[in-house]
CSV table of C-alpha atoms in Angstrom, one decimal:
chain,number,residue,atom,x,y,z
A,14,UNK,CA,0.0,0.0,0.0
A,15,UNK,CA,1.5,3.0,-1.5
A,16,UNK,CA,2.9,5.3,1.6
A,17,UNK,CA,2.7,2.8,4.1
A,18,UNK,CA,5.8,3.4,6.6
A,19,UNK,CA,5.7,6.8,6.0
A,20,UNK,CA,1.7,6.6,7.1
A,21,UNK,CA,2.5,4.3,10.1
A,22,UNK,CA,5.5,6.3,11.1
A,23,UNK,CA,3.4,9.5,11.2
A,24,UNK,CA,0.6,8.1,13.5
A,25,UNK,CA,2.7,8.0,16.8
A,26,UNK,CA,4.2,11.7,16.0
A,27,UNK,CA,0.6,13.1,15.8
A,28,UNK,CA,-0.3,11.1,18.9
A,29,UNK,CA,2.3,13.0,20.4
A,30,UNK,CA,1.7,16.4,19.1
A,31,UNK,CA,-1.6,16.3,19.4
A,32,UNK,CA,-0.9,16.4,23.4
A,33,UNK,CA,-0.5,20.7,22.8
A,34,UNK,CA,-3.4,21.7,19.8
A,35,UNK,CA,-3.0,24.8,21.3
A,36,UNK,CA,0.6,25.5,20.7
A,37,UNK,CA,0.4,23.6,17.3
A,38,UNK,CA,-2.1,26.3,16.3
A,39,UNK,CA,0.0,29.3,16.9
A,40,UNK,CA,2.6,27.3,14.9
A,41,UNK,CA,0.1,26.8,11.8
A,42,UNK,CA,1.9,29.3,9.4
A,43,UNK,CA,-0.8,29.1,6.3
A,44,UNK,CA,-0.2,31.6,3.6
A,45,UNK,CA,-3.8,32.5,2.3
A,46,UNK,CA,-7.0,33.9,3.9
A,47,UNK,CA,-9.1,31.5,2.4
A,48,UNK,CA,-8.5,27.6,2.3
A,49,UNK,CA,-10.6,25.8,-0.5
A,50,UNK,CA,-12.2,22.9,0.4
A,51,UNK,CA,-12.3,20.6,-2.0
A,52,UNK,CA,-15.6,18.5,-2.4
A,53,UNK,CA,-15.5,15.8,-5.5
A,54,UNK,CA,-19.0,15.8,-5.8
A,55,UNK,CA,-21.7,18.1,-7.4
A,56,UNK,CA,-23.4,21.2,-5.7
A,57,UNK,CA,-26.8,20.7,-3.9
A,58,UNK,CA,-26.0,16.7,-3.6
A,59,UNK,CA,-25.7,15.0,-0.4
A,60,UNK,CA,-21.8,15.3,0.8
A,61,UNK,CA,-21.8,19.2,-0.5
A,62,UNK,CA,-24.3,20.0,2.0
A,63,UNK,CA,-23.3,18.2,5.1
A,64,UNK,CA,-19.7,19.7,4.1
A,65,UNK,CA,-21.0,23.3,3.5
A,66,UNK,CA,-22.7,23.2,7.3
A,67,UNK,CA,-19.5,22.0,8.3
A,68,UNK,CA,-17.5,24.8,6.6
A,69,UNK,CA,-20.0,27.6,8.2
A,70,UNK,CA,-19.9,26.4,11.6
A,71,UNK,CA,-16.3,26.5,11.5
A,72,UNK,CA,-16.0,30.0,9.9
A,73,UNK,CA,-18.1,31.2,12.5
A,74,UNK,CA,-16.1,29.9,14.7
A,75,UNK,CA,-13.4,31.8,13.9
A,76,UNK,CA,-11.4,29.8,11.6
A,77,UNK,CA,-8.2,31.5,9.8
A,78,UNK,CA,-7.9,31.2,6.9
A,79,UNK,CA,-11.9,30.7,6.4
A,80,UNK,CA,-12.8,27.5,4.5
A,81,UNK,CA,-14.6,27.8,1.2
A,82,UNK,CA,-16.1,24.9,-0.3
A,83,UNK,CA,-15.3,24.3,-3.8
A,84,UNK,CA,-16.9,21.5,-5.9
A,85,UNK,CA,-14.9,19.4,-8.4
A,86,UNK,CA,-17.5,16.5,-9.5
A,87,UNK,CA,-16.9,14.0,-11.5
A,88,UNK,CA,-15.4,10.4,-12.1
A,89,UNK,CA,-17.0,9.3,-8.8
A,90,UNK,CA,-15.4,11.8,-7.1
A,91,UNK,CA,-11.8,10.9,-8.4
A,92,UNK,CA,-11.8,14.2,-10.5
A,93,UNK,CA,-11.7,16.3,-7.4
A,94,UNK,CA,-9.3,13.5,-5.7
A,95,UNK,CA,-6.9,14.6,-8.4
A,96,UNK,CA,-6.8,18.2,-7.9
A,97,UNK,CA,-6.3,17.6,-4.0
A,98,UNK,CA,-3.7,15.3,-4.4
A,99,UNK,CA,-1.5,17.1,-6.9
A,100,UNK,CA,-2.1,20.7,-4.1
A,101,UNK,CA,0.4,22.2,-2.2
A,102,UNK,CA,0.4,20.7,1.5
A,103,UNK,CA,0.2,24.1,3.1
A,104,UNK,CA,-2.8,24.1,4.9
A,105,UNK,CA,-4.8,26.1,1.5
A,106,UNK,CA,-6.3,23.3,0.1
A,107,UNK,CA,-8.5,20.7,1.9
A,108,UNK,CA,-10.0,17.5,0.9
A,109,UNK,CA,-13.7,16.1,1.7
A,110,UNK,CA,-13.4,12.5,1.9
A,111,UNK,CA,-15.5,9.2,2.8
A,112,UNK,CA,-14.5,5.5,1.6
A,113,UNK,CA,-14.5,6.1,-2.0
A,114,UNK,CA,-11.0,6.9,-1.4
A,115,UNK,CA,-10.9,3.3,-0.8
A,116,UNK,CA,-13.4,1.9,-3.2
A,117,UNK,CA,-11.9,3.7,-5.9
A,118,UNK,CA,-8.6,2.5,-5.4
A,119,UNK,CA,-9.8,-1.6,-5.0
A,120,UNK,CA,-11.7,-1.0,-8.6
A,121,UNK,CA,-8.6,0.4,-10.6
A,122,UNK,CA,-10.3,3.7,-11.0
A,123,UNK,CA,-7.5,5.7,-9.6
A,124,UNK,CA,-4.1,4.6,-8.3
A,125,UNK,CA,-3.8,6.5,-4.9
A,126,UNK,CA,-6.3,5.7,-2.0
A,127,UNK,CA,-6.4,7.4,2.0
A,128,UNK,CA,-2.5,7.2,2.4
A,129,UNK,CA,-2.3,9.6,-0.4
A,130,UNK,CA,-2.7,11.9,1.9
A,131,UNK,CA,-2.9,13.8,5.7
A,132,UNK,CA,-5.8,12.6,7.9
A,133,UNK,CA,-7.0,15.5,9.2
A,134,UNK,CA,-10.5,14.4,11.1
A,135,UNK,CA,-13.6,12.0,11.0
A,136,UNK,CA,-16.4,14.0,11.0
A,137,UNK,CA,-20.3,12.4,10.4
A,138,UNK,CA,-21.7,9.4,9.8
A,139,UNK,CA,-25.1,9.0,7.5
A,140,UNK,CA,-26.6,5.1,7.4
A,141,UNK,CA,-27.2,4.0,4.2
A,142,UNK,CA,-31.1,2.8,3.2
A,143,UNK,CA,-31.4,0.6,0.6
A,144,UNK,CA,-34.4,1.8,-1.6
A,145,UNK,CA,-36.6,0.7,-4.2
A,146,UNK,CA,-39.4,2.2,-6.5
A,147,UNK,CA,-42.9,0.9,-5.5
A,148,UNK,CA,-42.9,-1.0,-8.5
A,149,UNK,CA,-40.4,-3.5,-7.3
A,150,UNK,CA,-41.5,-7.0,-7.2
A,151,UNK,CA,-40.0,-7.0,-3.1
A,152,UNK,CA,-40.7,-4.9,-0.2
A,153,UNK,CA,-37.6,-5.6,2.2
A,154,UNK,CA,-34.4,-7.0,1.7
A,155,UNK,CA,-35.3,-10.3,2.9
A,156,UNK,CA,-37.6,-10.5,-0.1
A,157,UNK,CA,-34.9,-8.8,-2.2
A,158,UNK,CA,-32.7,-11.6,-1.7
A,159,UNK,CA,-35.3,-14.6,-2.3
A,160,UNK,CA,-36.1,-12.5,-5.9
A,161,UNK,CA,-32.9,-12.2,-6.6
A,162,UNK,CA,-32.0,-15.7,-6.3
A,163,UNK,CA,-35.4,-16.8,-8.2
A,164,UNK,CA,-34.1,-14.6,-10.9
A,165,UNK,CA,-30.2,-13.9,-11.0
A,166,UNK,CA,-28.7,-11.3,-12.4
A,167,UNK,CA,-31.9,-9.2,-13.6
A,168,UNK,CA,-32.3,-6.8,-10.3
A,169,UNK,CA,-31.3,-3.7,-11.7
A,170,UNK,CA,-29.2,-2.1,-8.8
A,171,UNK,CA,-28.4,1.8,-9.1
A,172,UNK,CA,-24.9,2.8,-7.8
A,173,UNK,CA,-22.1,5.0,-8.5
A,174,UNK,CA,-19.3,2.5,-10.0
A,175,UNK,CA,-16.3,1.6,-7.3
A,176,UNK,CA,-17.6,3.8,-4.5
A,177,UNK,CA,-19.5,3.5,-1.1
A,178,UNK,CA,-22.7,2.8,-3.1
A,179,UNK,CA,-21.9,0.0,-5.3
A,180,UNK,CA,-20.1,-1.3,-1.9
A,181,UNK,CA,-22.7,-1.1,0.2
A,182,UNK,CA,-24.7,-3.7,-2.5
A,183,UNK,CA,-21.3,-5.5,-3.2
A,184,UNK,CA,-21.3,-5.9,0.8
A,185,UNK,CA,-25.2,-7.2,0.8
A,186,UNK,CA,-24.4,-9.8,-1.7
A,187,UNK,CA,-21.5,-11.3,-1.0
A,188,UNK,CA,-23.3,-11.9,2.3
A,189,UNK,CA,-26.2,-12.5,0.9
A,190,UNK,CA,-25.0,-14.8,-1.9
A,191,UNK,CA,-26.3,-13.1,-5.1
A,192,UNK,CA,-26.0,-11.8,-7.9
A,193,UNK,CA,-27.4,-8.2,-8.9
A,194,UNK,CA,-27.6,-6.1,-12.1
A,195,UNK,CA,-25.3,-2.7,-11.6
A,196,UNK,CA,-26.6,0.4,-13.0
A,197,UNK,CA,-23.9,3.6,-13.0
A,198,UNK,CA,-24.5,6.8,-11.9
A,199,UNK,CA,-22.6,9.8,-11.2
A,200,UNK,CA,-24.5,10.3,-7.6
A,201,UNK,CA,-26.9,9.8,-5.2
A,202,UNK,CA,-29.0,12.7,-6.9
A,203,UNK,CA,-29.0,10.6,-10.5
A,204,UNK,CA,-30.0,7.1,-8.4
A,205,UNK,CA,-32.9,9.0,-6.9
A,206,UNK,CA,-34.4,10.8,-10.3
A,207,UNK,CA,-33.6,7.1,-11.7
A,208,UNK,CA,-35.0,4.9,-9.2
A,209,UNK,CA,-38.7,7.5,-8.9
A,210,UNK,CA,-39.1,7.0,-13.1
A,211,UNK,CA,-38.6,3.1,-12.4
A,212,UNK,CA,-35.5,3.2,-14.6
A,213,UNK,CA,-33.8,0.9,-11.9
A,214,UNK,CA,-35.6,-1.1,-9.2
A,215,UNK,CA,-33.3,-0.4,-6.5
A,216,UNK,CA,-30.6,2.4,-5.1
A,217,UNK,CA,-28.8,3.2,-2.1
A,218,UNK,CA,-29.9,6.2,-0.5
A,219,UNK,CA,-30.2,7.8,2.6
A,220,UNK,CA,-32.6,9.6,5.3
A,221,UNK,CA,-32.2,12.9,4.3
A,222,UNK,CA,-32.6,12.4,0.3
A,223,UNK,CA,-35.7,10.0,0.4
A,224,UNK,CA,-37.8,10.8,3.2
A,225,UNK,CA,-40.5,12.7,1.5
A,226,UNK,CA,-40.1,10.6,-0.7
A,227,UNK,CA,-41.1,7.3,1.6
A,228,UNK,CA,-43.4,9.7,3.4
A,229,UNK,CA,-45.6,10.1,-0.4
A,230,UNK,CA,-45.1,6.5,-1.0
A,231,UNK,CA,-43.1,7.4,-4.3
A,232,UNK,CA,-40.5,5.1,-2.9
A,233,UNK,CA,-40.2,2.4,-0.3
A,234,UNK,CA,-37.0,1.1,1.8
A,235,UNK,CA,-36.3,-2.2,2.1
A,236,UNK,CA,-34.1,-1.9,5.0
A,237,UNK,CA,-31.3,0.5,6.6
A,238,UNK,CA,-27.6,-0.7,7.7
A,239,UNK,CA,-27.6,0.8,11.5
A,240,UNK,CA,-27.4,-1.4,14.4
A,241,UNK,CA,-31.1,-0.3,15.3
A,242,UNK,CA,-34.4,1.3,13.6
A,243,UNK,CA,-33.8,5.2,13.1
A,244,UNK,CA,-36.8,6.8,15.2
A,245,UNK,CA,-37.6,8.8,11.8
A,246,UNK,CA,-38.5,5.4,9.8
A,247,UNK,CA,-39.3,3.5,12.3
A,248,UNK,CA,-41.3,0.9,10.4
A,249,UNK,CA,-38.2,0.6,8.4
A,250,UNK,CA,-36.1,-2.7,9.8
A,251,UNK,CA,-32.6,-2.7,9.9
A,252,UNK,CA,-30.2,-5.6,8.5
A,253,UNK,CA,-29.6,-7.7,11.1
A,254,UNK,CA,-33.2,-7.8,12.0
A,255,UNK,CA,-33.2,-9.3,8.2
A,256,UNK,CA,-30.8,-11.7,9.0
A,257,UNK,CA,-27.4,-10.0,7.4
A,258,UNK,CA,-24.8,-8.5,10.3
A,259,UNK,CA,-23.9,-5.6,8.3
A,260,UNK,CA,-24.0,-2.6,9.6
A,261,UNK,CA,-22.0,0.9,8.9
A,262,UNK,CA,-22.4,4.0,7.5
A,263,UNK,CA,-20.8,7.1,4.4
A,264,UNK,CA,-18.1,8.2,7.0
A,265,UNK,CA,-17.0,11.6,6.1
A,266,UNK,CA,-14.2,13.5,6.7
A,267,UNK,CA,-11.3,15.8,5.7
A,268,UNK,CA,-7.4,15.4,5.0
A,269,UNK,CA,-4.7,17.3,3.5
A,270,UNK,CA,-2.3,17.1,0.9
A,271,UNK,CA,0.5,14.7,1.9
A,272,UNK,CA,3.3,16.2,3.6
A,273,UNK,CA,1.4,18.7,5.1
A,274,UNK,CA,3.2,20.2,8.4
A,275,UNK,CA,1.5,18.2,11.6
A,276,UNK,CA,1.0,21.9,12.8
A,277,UNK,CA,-1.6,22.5,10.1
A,278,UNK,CA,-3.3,19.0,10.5
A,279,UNK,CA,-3.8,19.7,14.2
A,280,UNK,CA,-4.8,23.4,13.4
A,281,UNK,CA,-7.7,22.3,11.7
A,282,UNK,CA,-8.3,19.2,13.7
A,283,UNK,CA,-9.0,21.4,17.2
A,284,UNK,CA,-10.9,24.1,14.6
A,285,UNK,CA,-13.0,21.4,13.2
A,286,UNK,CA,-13.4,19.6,16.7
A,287,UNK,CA,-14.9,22.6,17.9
A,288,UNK,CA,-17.4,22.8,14.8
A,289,UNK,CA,-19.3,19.5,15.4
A,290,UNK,CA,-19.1,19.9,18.5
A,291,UNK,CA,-22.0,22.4,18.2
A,292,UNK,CA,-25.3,21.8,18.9
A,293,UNK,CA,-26.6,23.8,16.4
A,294,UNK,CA,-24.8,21.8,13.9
A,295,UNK,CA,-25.2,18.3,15.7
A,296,UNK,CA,-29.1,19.5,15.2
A,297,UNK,CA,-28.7,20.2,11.6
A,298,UNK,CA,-27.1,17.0,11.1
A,299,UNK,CA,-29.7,14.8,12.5
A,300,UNK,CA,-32.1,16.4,10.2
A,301,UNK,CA,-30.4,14.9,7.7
A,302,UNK,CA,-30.4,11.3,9.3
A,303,UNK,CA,-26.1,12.1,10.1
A,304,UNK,CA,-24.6,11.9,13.2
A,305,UNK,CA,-21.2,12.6,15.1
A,306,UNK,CA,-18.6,10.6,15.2
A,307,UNK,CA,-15.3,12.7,15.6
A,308,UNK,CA,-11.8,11.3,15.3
A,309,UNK,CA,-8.5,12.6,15.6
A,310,UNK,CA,-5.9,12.6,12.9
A,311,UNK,CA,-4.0,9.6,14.7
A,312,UNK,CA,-7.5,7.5,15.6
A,313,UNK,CA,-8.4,8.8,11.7
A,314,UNK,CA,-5.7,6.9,10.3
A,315,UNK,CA,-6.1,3.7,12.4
A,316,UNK,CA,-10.0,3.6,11.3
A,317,UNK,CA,-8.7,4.0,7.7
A,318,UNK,CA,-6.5,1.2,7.7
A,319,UNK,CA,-9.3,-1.3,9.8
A,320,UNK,CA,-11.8,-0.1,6.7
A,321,UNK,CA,-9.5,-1.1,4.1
A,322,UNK,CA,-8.4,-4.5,5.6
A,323,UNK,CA,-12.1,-5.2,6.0
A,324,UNK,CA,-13.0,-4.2,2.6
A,325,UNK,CA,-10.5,-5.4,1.0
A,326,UNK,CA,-11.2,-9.1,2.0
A,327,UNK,CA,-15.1,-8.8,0.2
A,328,UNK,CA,-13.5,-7.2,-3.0
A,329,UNK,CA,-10.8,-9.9,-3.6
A,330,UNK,CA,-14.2,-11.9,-2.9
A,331,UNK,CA,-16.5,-10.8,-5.5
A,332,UNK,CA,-13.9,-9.8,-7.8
A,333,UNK,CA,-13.9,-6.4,-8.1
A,334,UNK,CA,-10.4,-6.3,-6.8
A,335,UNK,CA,-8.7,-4.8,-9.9
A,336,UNK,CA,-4.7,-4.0,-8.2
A,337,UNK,CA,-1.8,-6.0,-9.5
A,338,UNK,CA,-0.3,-6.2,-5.9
């Protein structure tokens, strides 16, 4: 894994440094007044606005530089990836990540993954529901898997190609033991306008995107990966009550370029702390089914590594494992 010692090597010197965030602040030399954050996805969508909400609680918090949110869609998100990994690693440009870093990387899409760069923070956590348009000939997952094995390969499954969507279904049926029909899109906005015209017959969404939408009966969800019912939905079952232990969640966060100064990272570790640490913005959040679930740059790195190990294993599985190593 590209970076490896150098990533291993850097998680006990954070641990250490991250015993003063207030003297590694005052250290933070970062020559602009405005840091971009880079967000690989399109404006309006899903990660844009849970990232903007971020951005402004932190800018009213006092952070220098501000952070602006800039959108670089495309490719999955790997467009953006680009222009954050080829940035200057001095604390102007930010990255807004989840595990299509990871994803991305298993599929061949892109040749860097996490260790490409800083781990600046964990931030949120939004459970993914897997839904379906009314139509569907199944109204859970349970009956999602029978169908599926009756008929193989002919449920038409809308995801965005090598990221947390398509895993998410890759995940259900490899435990599953299925086989479904994958339909790309660039997003979760593009699954939801498909999946209401009945172009697919399922799409992994989430609480905030589809609850009108269950709410008018112009879609249904067959079940949602958290350990129990969201108070929300609560007629909507979980996984495990369907017999699958899967559980998990988009997990979003921010890093830097690599070989950005451990003052920076903690910089905007303790500013970002602070942010989610709101409870105007913990509100927000669980409006849009997302909660908290802060981590450090060290403990950021460590839950990296445990994701990719684990996902890893169900890629090499189901053979979407495209890396020469």
């Amino acid at each position: 894994m590209r970076n490896a010692t150098k990533t291993w090597a850097s998680v006990a010197a954070l641990a250490l440094l991250a015993a003063t965030p207030n003297a590694l602040a005052a250290e933070a030399d970062i020559p602009c007044s405005t840091a971009r954050l880079i967000v690989p996805w399109s404006a309006g969508g899903d990660t844009d606005v849970i990232f903007r909400i971020i951005a402004d609680a932190a800018n009213k918090g006092g952070a220098k530089p501000e952070i602006q949110v800039v959108n670089i869609g495309g490719q999955g998100g790997n467009k953006g990836a680009k222009e954050a990994l080829a940035a200057k690693p001095d604390g102007c440009t930010l990255f807004a990540i989840h595990q299509s870093a990871i994803t991305s990387y298993f599929t061949g899409r892109v040749d860097f993954t996490w260790d490409a760069f800083e781990p600046v923070a964990l931030l949120t956590r939004t459970p993914p529901i897997y839904g379906a348009h009314p139509d569907a000939p199944f109204n859970n997952v349970t009956e999602m898997i029978r169908y599926a094995k009756d008929n193989p390969n002919t449920v038409l499954a809308g995801v965005t190609m090598g990221s947390t969507s398509h895993f998410w279904y890759l995940l259900l049926a490899d435990a599953a033991g299925i086989e479904l029909k994958y339909v790309p899109y660039d997003g979760t906005r593009e699954r939801m306008t498909a999946m209401l015209a009945n172009n697919i017959q399922t799409g992994e969404v989430n609480l905030a995107a589809t609850k009108k939408y269950l709410q008018s009966g112009e879609l249904k969800a067959l079940g949602i990966l958290m350990a129990e019912r969201h108070p929300d939905i609560p007629d909507v079952p979980t996984l495990r009550e369907q017999g699958l232990d899967l559980v998990g969640g988009t997990d979003r966060g921010i890093v830097a370029p690599k070989g950005t100064p451990p003052g920076i990272v903690e910089h905007y570790a303790s500013l970002l702390k602070a942010a989610v640490e709101d409870p105007a913005l913990i509100q927000a959040m669980a409006n849009k089914g997302t909660s908290i679930i802060f981590k450090d740059p060290a403990a950021y790195q460590t839950y990296f590594a445990d994701i990719q190990a684990t996902w890893e294993k169900v890629a090499r599985e189901v053979g979407v494992y495209k890396r020469a190593d």
